[in-house]
Amino acid sequence: MRRVGSFALIVFEVALLSALILAARCANYQDVFVAGNVYFVDSDCYARMTRAQMVREKPGLIVRHHVFENFPQGTTPHTTAPLDYLIVALSLFLNPFTAHALDLAGAFISPLLALLGGWFLWWWSRRMKFRYRWVMLILYAISPILVHGTELGRPDHQSLLILLVTIAICAEWSSQTLQAANMAGAWWLTSAVAWAVAIWVSAYEPLMLFLMLTATALLMNRRAVFARDRRAGWILFAAIMALAFAIERRVPSVAILQSNSHLKNWASTIGELAHVSPMNPVWLNWCGYLLFVAPVLIWMSIRTPRNGAQGLRALPFYVLLIATYFLTIWQVRWGYFFVLIFALALPALLAPIKSGAAVWIAFVLSMFPILRDWDERLWPNEAQLADRVERWIESAQIRDLALRLRSPEVHPFLAPWWLSPSIAYWSGQPGVAGSSHESLNGIEESARFFLSENIEQAHEILDKHRVAWVLAYDSDRVAQNSAAVLNQAVPLRPLCRVLYQTPSQAPPFLIFSAQNPTCKLYRVAVER
């Protein structure tokens, strides 16, 4: 009977956790599935799906150059192969069930990766015998920023990184805790593989986290880091890194860290690169009120006599927590990893508190900001609902015009940079702009075109990039964004306003071809 009861409890726990994870990440299904089509949640997702489409058409292809953005030069992207092939592998599994296998694979890949991460955390925390492990599991399941990183319709490398970093940190934690046990070496092997693959996926956040964790461990115990039982892990780590370089054949880009003025201007329009003030209430929406007492809990975990050894072993992870907090203040994209590490640390931070009732009452009360955020998402007010419906309509209408560009021949287009990746994916045509920092030149050129009052200058831009189509969108938004990128004032009569509001006054080399309430399409006349 005990075995039956234990098995039933396991099934219940896994089912409950899975339901929480999937329900939270699929709450935006109305934004993703519109009129029988799949719409991804941001521009970078369409660039990723274009890569997956290329790989699906040519199995074995490693996409090292993007010809579909910053045309005709293209870009050397920072994105890598692992997520491309995960999406394609999932699409092959979905092939027998749908005619839109690739789109559905892109939509569901991130929630499935989050589900795998949740299952791993459930198994790991049970093995570690954490008393308050469900505090961690619930926060992982419903924290809005972790949900955003792994939500439906967001085939972004952040979802794969969250899974890999979760495994890497948990395995490293276990190897520190079980140093005297036989399993320490196996955990370190797992951690080394997870870190190596994570750095392969993105040599930015995972690399910095790995270096910080290793440096802290070195300061605490140099011998432990290079102990005999860790040699196999280091060798495996180096082998995976060598394999990654052999496959990708390029050095990771560090352009995002550069101080180019136009890059700064463009970055100011990107949500993931924004700063987060320590006083911003979004911290509470991500972590709840327990964030306020985290410094006290860290101190208690280290200083409590009975918990001191365990607290010191967890010190490198507390250092990561503090470091990612300050990195999130610098760039909001670090918030995924801050909240992830905060969730992972909670069971150890709460361990010195003996009263389980007090912990659970405090945790439930601390969830109020998170639950309030979910209340606003699930039951939007009339204005928010109207904005959502407008986005659905706009996406469908932009897609309709993009499909008109389909052709076996190459006919490049020029459109606002944030729309270019989706148009490129739907049309199969390359765009002048893009949504990555590598395509900044194309972004600047499109901004100059739309702000131009000089017809000859605009024509030169089209000739330079061999543009065949121009898509005009909401002129106010295009003008403001272009002015922000170029750091200049909006002129009195920019070309974007002419094309959007008065097509009859368009320059003679732009032939009005189609329109709908969202945008207008112009064909560039071919000079004879």
XYZ file of C-alpha atoms in Angstrom:
528
model
C 0.000 0.000 0.000
C 2.861 2.363 0.746
C 4.251 1.871 -2.764
C 0.844 2.531 -4.297
C 0.411 5.660 -2.178
C 3.917 6.867 -3.030
C 3.340 6.280 -6.739
C -0.011 8.092 -6.603
C 1.656 11.049 -4.868
C 4.363 11.171 -7.542
C 1.773 11.131 -10.334
C -0.241 13.864 -8.601
C 2.809 16.088 -8.045
C 4.099 15.719 -11.606
C 0.634 16.293 -13.071
C 0.062 19.378 -10.898
C 3.444 20.872 -11.752
C 2.999 20.118 -15.473
C -0.447 21.722 -15.478
C 0.889 24.873 -13.794
C 3.819 25.167 -16.201
C 1.798 24.606 -19.373
C -1.204 26.682 -18.286
C 1.032 29.661 -17.494
C 3.036 29.405 -20.706
C 0.064 28.813 -22.980
C -2.073 31.579 -21.498
C -1.289 33.725 -24.565
C -2.694 31.180 -27.028
C -5.184 33.727 -28.401
C -2.266 35.923 -29.502
C -0.443 33.023 -31.165
C -3.245 31.151 -32.928
C -5.264 33.634 -34.976
C -7.608 32.621 -37.795
C -5.921 29.264 -38.264
C -2.398 30.691 -38.524
C 0.527 30.837 -36.096
C 1.886 34.269 -35.117
C 5.053 34.440 -33.035
C 5.385 36.893 -30.194
C 8.324 39.039 -31.379
C 10.520 39.792 -34.368
C 13.494 37.641 -33.360
C 11.220 34.605 -33.335
C 10.573 34.991 -37.059
C 14.312 35.202 -37.726
C 14.758 31.970 -35.779
C 11.939 30.325 -37.727
C 13.516 31.398 -41.035
C 16.673 29.606 -39.911
C 14.653 26.502 -38.990
C 12.919 26.640 -42.369
C 16.310 26.682 -44.114
C 17.519 23.712 -42.055
C 14.335 21.756 -42.733
C 14.742 22.290 -46.478
C 18.438 21.292 -46.370
C 19.070 18.778 -43.549
C 22.589 19.059 -42.205
C 22.825 22.779 -43.006
C 24.534 25.005 -40.423
C 23.260 28.560 -40.908
C 26.313 30.787 -40.534
C 25.099 33.704 -42.646
C 21.722 35.421 -42.847
C 20.876 36.533 -46.363
C 17.298 37.390 -45.374
C 18.262 40.515 -43.372
C 20.551 43.485 -44.021
C 20.294 42.698 -47.744
C 22.443 42.492 -49.836
C 25.391 42.230 -47.396
C 23.548 39.938 -44.992
C 24.744 39.301 -41.426
C 26.929 36.908 -39.494
C 24.503 36.083 -36.669
C 25.146 35.230 -33.034
C 22.461 32.524 -33.177
C 23.657 28.919 -33.326
C 22.477 25.530 -34.555
C 21.138 23.613 -31.489
C 17.741 25.333 -31.256
C 17.327 25.252 -35.064
C 17.602 21.473 -35.017
C 15.395 21.078 -31.940
C 12.599 22.956 -33.747
C 13.074 20.885 -36.912
C 13.140 17.628 -34.894
C 9.844 18.554 -33.220
C 8.335 19.464 -36.607
C 9.228 16.013 -37.964
C 7.352 14.472 -35.040
C 4.323 16.696 -35.795
C 4.358 16.016 -39.547
C 1.775 13.178 -39.472
C -0.718 15.341 -37.566
C -0.680 18.730 -39.308
C 0.201 20.555 -42.497
C 1.784 23.369 -40.455
C 4.308 21.254 -38.566
C 7.164 23.781 -38.585
C 5.015 26.661 -37.326
C 3.520 24.502 -34.572
C 6.955 23.217 -33.594
C 8.166 26.805 -33.275
C 5.123 27.686 -31.188
C 5.440 24.774 -28.751
C 9.204 24.295 -28.450
C 9.666 26.760 -25.575
C 6.775 25.502 -23.381
C 8.072 21.955 -23.876
C 11.580 22.995 -22.830
C 10.078 24.684 -19.752
C 8.185 21.469 -18.993
C 11.423 19.462 -19.199
C 13.032 21.960 -16.836
C 10.150 21.611 -14.397
C 10.365 17.821 -14.437
C 14.095 17.973 -13.842
C 13.627 20.376 -10.905
C 10.955 18.143 -9.401
C 13.254 15.102 -9.611
C 16.359 16.976 -8.433
C 14.700 18.706 -5.479
C 13.123 15.402 -4.382
C 16.526 13.723 -4.550
C 18.092 16.574 -2.579
C 15.300 16.210 0.030
C 14.588 19.923 0.202
C 11.924 20.585 2.781
C 10.505 23.605 0.955
C 11.036 22.411 -2.616
C 7.496 23.311 -3.716
C 8.253 26.972 -3.038
C 10.893 26.712 -5.769
C 8.679 24.686 -8.117
C 5.713 27.065 -7.863
C 7.847 30.157 -8.455
C 9.497 28.443 -11.458
C 6.063 27.582 -12.835
C 4.342 30.965 -12.539
C 6.950 33.756 -12.316
C 5.952 36.099 -15.173
C 9.487 36.638 -16.452
C 10.290 32.923 -16.557
C 6.980 32.392 -18.309
C 7.834 35.116 -20.821
C 11.162 33.459 -21.613
C 9.497 30.119 -22.332
C 5.997 31.032 -23.468
C 3.951 29.740 -26.375
C 4.943 31.243 -29.718
C 8.422 32.299 -28.577
C 11.018 30.046 -30.251
C 13.909 31.975 -28.734
C 17.252 30.636 -27.501
C 16.481 31.997 -24.007
C 14.102 29.084 -23.395
C 16.835 26.549 -24.154
C 19.305 28.524 -22.039
C 16.927 28.532 -19.065
C 16.720 24.722 -19.251
C 20.470 24.229 -19.652
C 21.447 26.725 -16.951
C 18.911 25.107 -14.599
C 20.512 21.693 -15.112
C 24.038 23.115 -14.886
C 23.467 24.977 -11.611
C 21.533 22.142 -9.977
C 24.191 19.597 -10.981
C 26.950 21.883 -9.713
C 25.031 22.358 -6.456
C 24.728 18.583 -6.041
C 28.414 18.053 -6.799
C 29.310 20.573 -4.073
C 26.932 18.978 -1.568
C 27.975 15.407 -2.366
C 31.737 15.980 -2.529
C 32.391 13.039 -0.247
C 29.961 10.739 -2.068
C 30.494 8.690 -5.206
C 27.869 10.698 -7.109
C 29.845 13.960 -7.005
C 31.801 13.065 -10.150
C 28.643 12.142 -12.092
C 26.986 15.412 -11.105
C 30.044 17.383 -12.230
C 29.976 15.589 -15.599
C 26.322 16.596 -15.961
C 27.124 20.184 -15.005
C 30.078 20.357 -17.423
C 27.956 19.108 -20.340
C 25.095 21.500 -19.537
C 27.441 24.506 -19.231
C 29.235 23.635 -22.473
C 26.026 23.255 -24.486
C 24.607 26.447 -22.944
C 27.721 28.394 -23.974
C 27.388 26.841 -27.439
C 23.824 28.158 -27.656
C 24.882 31.645 -26.508
C 28.359 32.775 -25.478
C 26.954 35.627 -23.412
C 24.870 34.995 -20.281
C 25.885 31.321 -19.772
C 29.567 32.120 -20.270
C 29.459 34.954 -17.740
C 27.531 32.819 -15.236
C 29.985 29.943 -15.680
C 33.016 32.205 -15.212
C 31.527 33.841 -12.109
C 30.631 30.490 -10.559
C 34.047 28.990 -11.342
C 35.923 32.047 -10.046
C 33.995 31.977 -6.760
C 34.574 28.241 -6.360
C 38.296 28.767 -7.034
C 38.542 31.401 -4.313
C 36.798 29.096 -1.861
C 38.623 25.846 -2.663
C 41.059 25.728 -5.581
C 41.804 22.055 -5.109
C 38.140 21.046 -5.333
C 37.711 22.738 -8.727
C 40.604 20.810 -10.268
C 40.270 17.623 -8.223
C 40.939 14.273 -9.871
C 37.242 13.355 -10.037
C 36.598 16.550 -12.031
C 39.144 15.959 -14.769
C 36.751 13.933 -16.916
C 34.231 16.774 -16.685
C 36.762 19.371 -17.801
C 37.829 17.164 -20.704
C 34.195 16.691 -21.771
C 33.579 20.450 -21.439
C 36.567 21.206 -23.669
C 35.497 18.552 -26.201
C 32.006 20.051 -26.543
C 33.475 23.532 -26.909
C 35.799 22.273 -29.637
C 32.872 20.583 -31.374
C 30.859 23.819 -31.197
C 33.670 25.822 -32.809
C 34.134 23.145 -35.473
C 30.423 23.197 -36.353
C 29.717 26.927 -36.109
C 33.109 28.070 -37.513
C 32.868 31.585 -36.169
C 33.824 33.633 -33.135
C 30.861 34.838 -31.006
C 29.873 38.445 -31.641
C 30.358 40.997 -28.844
C 28.693 43.866 -30.704
C 26.024 44.083 -28.016
C 28.730 45.267 -25.583
C 30.098 47.943 -27.901
C 29.446 51.677 -27.458
C 28.486 52.633 -31.020
C 26.132 55.623 -30.822
C 23.579 54.250 -33.288
C 23.685 50.883 -31.529
C 22.845 52.661 -28.267
C 20.007 54.537 -29.945
C 18.583 51.337 -31.411
C 19.086 49.430 -28.145
C 16.998 52.053 -26.341
C 14.008 50.846 -28.385
C 14.570 47.183 -27.370
C 12.810 46.009 -24.225
C 15.350 43.277 -23.375
C 18.189 45.817 -23.274
C 16.434 48.320 -21.015
C 17.630 49.146 -17.506
C 15.561 48.098 -14.478
C 15.605 50.483 -11.548
C 15.946 48.844 -8.100
C 12.751 50.732 -7.188
C 10.779 49.341 -10.130
C 7.788 47.298 -8.864
C 8.418 44.750 -11.624
C 10.854 42.998 -9.246
C 7.913 42.093 -7.022
C 5.887 40.942 -10.026
C 8.728 38.523 -10.820
C 9.703 37.282 -7.342
C 7.033 38.274 -4.863
C 7.612 39.873 -1.481
C 10.170 37.218 -0.475
C 12.661 39.290 -2.439
C 12.665 41.806 0.440
C 13.897 39.241 2.958
C 16.362 37.474 0.621
C 19.441 39.301 2.063
C 18.417 38.291 5.603
C 17.809 34.703 4.487
C 21.254 34.557 2.836
C 22.858 35.799 6.059
C 20.892 33.282 8.151
C 21.783 30.445 5.779
C 25.505 31.131 6.151
C 25.622 32.093 9.831
C 23.243 29.539 11.388
C 25.534 27.048 13.235
C 23.684 23.907 12.164
C 23.369 25.150 8.622
C 26.740 26.843 8.283
C 28.526 24.158 6.255
C 25.621 23.788 3.847
C 25.303 27.573 3.598
C 28.994 27.961 2.752
C 28.706 25.285 0.060
C 25.823 27.275 -1.396
C 27.823 30.532 -1.240
C 28.889 30.476 -4.940
C 25.224 30.312 -5.919
C 24.357 33.197 -3.616
C 27.143 35.154 -5.345
C 25.474 34.343 -8.689
C 22.157 35.554 -7.288
C 23.606 38.897 -6.213
C 25.575 39.308 -9.458
C 22.555 38.628 -11.675
C 20.530 41.124 -9.638
C 22.948 43.920 -10.559
C 23.214 42.661 -14.148
C 19.418 42.828 -14.403
C 19.566 46.467 -13.299
C 21.873 46.978 -16.296
C 19.913 44.853 -18.830
C 16.498 43.367 -18.228
C 17.421 40.236 -20.241
C 19.383 39.065 -17.180
C 16.104 38.912 -15.274
C 15.429 35.397 -16.572
C 18.534 34.106 -14.820
C 18.156 36.215 -11.688
C 14.656 34.881 -11.023
C 15.708 31.341 -11.971
C 18.617 31.404 -9.485
C 16.389 33.062 -6.870
C 13.894 30.194 -7.232
C 16.651 27.572 -7.057
C 18.100 29.170 -3.921
C 14.819 29.470 -2.017
C 14.742 25.946 -0.504
C 18.259 26.428 0.920
C 17.486 29.980 2.050
C 14.343 28.869 3.877
C 15.937 25.746 5.396
C 16.952 27.415 8.708
C 13.292 28.278 9.406
C 11.822 25.369 11.352
C 8.164 26.354 11.217
C 6.726 24.982 7.978
C 3.417 26.761 8.594
C 5.182 30.121 8.916
C 7.097 29.551 5.679
C 4.008 28.614 3.701
C 1.918 31.476 5.065
C 4.699 33.914 4.218
C 5.129 32.390 0.753
C 1.420 32.555 -0.085
C 1.255 36.187 1.044
C 4.414 36.997 -0.926
C 2.746 35.749 -4.125
C 0.206 38.609 -4.205
C 2.194 40.800 -6.692
C 2.664 37.815 -9.012
C -1.011 36.861 -8.789
C -2.039 40.480 -9.407
C 0.126 40.491 -12.542
C -1.574 37.296 -13.728
C -4.980 38.783 -12.981
C -4.218 41.676 -15.335
C -2.971 39.299 -18.040
C -5.852 36.845 -17.893
C -8.615 39.415 -17.485
C -7.460 42.564 -19.345
C -9.459 45.782 -19.206
C -11.287 47.108 -22.251
C -8.337 49.211 -23.466
C -5.901 46.291 -23.172
C -8.338 43.968 -24.911
C -8.814 46.492 -27.721
C -5.011 46.743 -28.159
C -4.784 42.954 -28.314
C -7.506 42.698 -30.956
C -5.793 45.454 -32.953
C -2.523 43.492 -32.874
C -4.319 40.364 -34.127
C -5.822 42.280 -37.030
C -2.536 44.020 -37.874
C -0.586 40.748 -37.889
C -3.098 39.075 -40.191
C -3.150 42.031 -42.592
C 0.661 42.346 -42.735
C 0.808 38.629 -43.465
C -1.698 39.016 -46.324
C 0.476 41.652 -48.018
C 3.680 39.695 -47.326
C 2.254 36.683 -49.152
C 1.939 38.853 -52.269
C 5.743 39.073 -52.364
C 6.213 35.315 -52.783
C 8.183 34.482 -55.901
C 10.794 31.945 -57.044
C 12.964 34.955 -57.922
C 14.680 37.243 -55.404
C 12.768 40.506 -54.919
C 14.123 42.307 -51.809
C 11.834 44.530 -49.740
C 12.225 47.505 -47.429
C 9.966 47.753 -44.372
C 10.203 49.029 -40.775
C 12.904 46.972 -39.056
C 10.650 45.330 -36.454
C 8.300 44.055 -39.189
C 11.055 42.833 -41.527
C 11.710 39.382 -39.958
C 8.037 38.373 -40.118
C 7.672 39.630 -43.699
C 10.846 37.756 -44.679
C 9.503 34.544 -43.123
C 6.075 34.770 -44.760
C 7.263 36.002 -48.154
C 10.526 34.101 -48.533
C 12.149 37.377 -49.686
C 15.147 39.142 -48.075
C 14.717 42.452 -46.275
C 16.966 45.482 -45.981
C 16.426 45.706 -42.217
C 16.260 43.103 -39.467
C 15.753 42.820 -35.727
C 19.286 41.908 -34.599
C 22.203 44.187 -33.747
C 24.154 42.577 -36.596
C 21.742 44.151 -39.093
C 22.165 47.654 -37.668
C 23.373 49.005 -41.035
C 20.134 47.917 -42.684
C 18.117 49.326 -39.772
C 19.832 52.701 -40.206
C 19.257 52.677 -43.980
C 15.555 51.902 -43.576
C 15.265 54.655 -40.966
C 16.938 57.165 -43.315
C 14.611 56.139 -46.129
C 11.452 56.592 -44.094
C 12.575 59.935 -42.626
C 13.887 61.292 -45.901
C 12.445 64.433 -47.466
C 14.970 64.200 -50.282
C 13.513 62.011 -53.064
C 16.897 61.462 -54.703
C 18.418 60.256 -51.450
C 15.538 57.833 -50.932
C 15.940 56.530 -54.483
C 19.665 55.982 -53.898
C 18.926 53.853 -50.840
C 16.546 51.679 -52.845
C 19.092 51.298 -55.665
C 21.915 50.497 -53.259
C 19.954 47.615 -51.735
C 18.298 46.517 -54.988
C 14.857 46.917 -53.407
C 11.842 45.690 -55.364
C 9.095 46.329 -52.779
C 8.438 48.938 -50.093
C 5.948 48.368 -47.293
C 4.557 51.470 -45.568
C 3.201 51.145 -42.011
C 1.761 53.500 -39.343
C 3.701 56.673 -40.199
C 3.676 58.118 -36.679
C 5.246 55.018 -35.168
C 7.716 54.583 -38.039
C 8.794 58.232 -37.849
C 9.262 58.201 -34.076
C 11.212 54.941 -34.088
C 13.391 55.975 -37.047
C 14.142 59.311 -35.390
C 15.128 57.490 -32.194
C 17.501 55.180 -34.100
C 19.177 58.077 -35.935
C 18.974 60.446 -32.945
C 17.423 63.249 -34.942
C 14.176 65.160 -35.022
C 11.258 64.044 -37.165
C 11.123 66.273 -40.272
C 7.932 68.089 -41.281
C 7.076 65.794 -44.166
C 8.989 62.504 -43.964
C 8.563 59.984 -46.760
C 6.929 57.448 -44.424
C 4.044 59.900 -43.892
C 3.605 60.480 -47.607
C 3.567 56.767 -48.391
C 1.153 55.902 -45.589
C -1.249 58.846 -45.678
C -1.200 60.138 -49.285
C -0.221 57.348 -51.735
C -1.178 59.536 -54.700
C 1.741 61.859 -53.836
C 4.331 59.067 -53.682
C 7.541 59.529 -55.718
C 7.240 58.360 -59.335
C 9.609 55.428 -58.793
C 7.218 53.922 -56.199
C 4.128 52.375 -57.811
C 1.184 51.847 -55.481
C 0.262 48.135 -55.661
C -1.928 47.080 -52.718
C -3.228 48.190 -49.360
C -5.286 47.254 -46.348
C -6.126 49.203 -43.157
C -2.718 48.330 -41.642
C -0.189 48.954 -44.389
C 0.415 49.823 -48.023
C 2.584 48.077 -50.588
C 4.610 49.811 -53.307
C 6.513 48.274 -56.191
C 9.797 49.945 -57.106
C 9.810 50.885 -60.782
C 12.602 49.352 -62.831
C 14.562 51.950 -64.784
C 14.990 51.174 -68.454
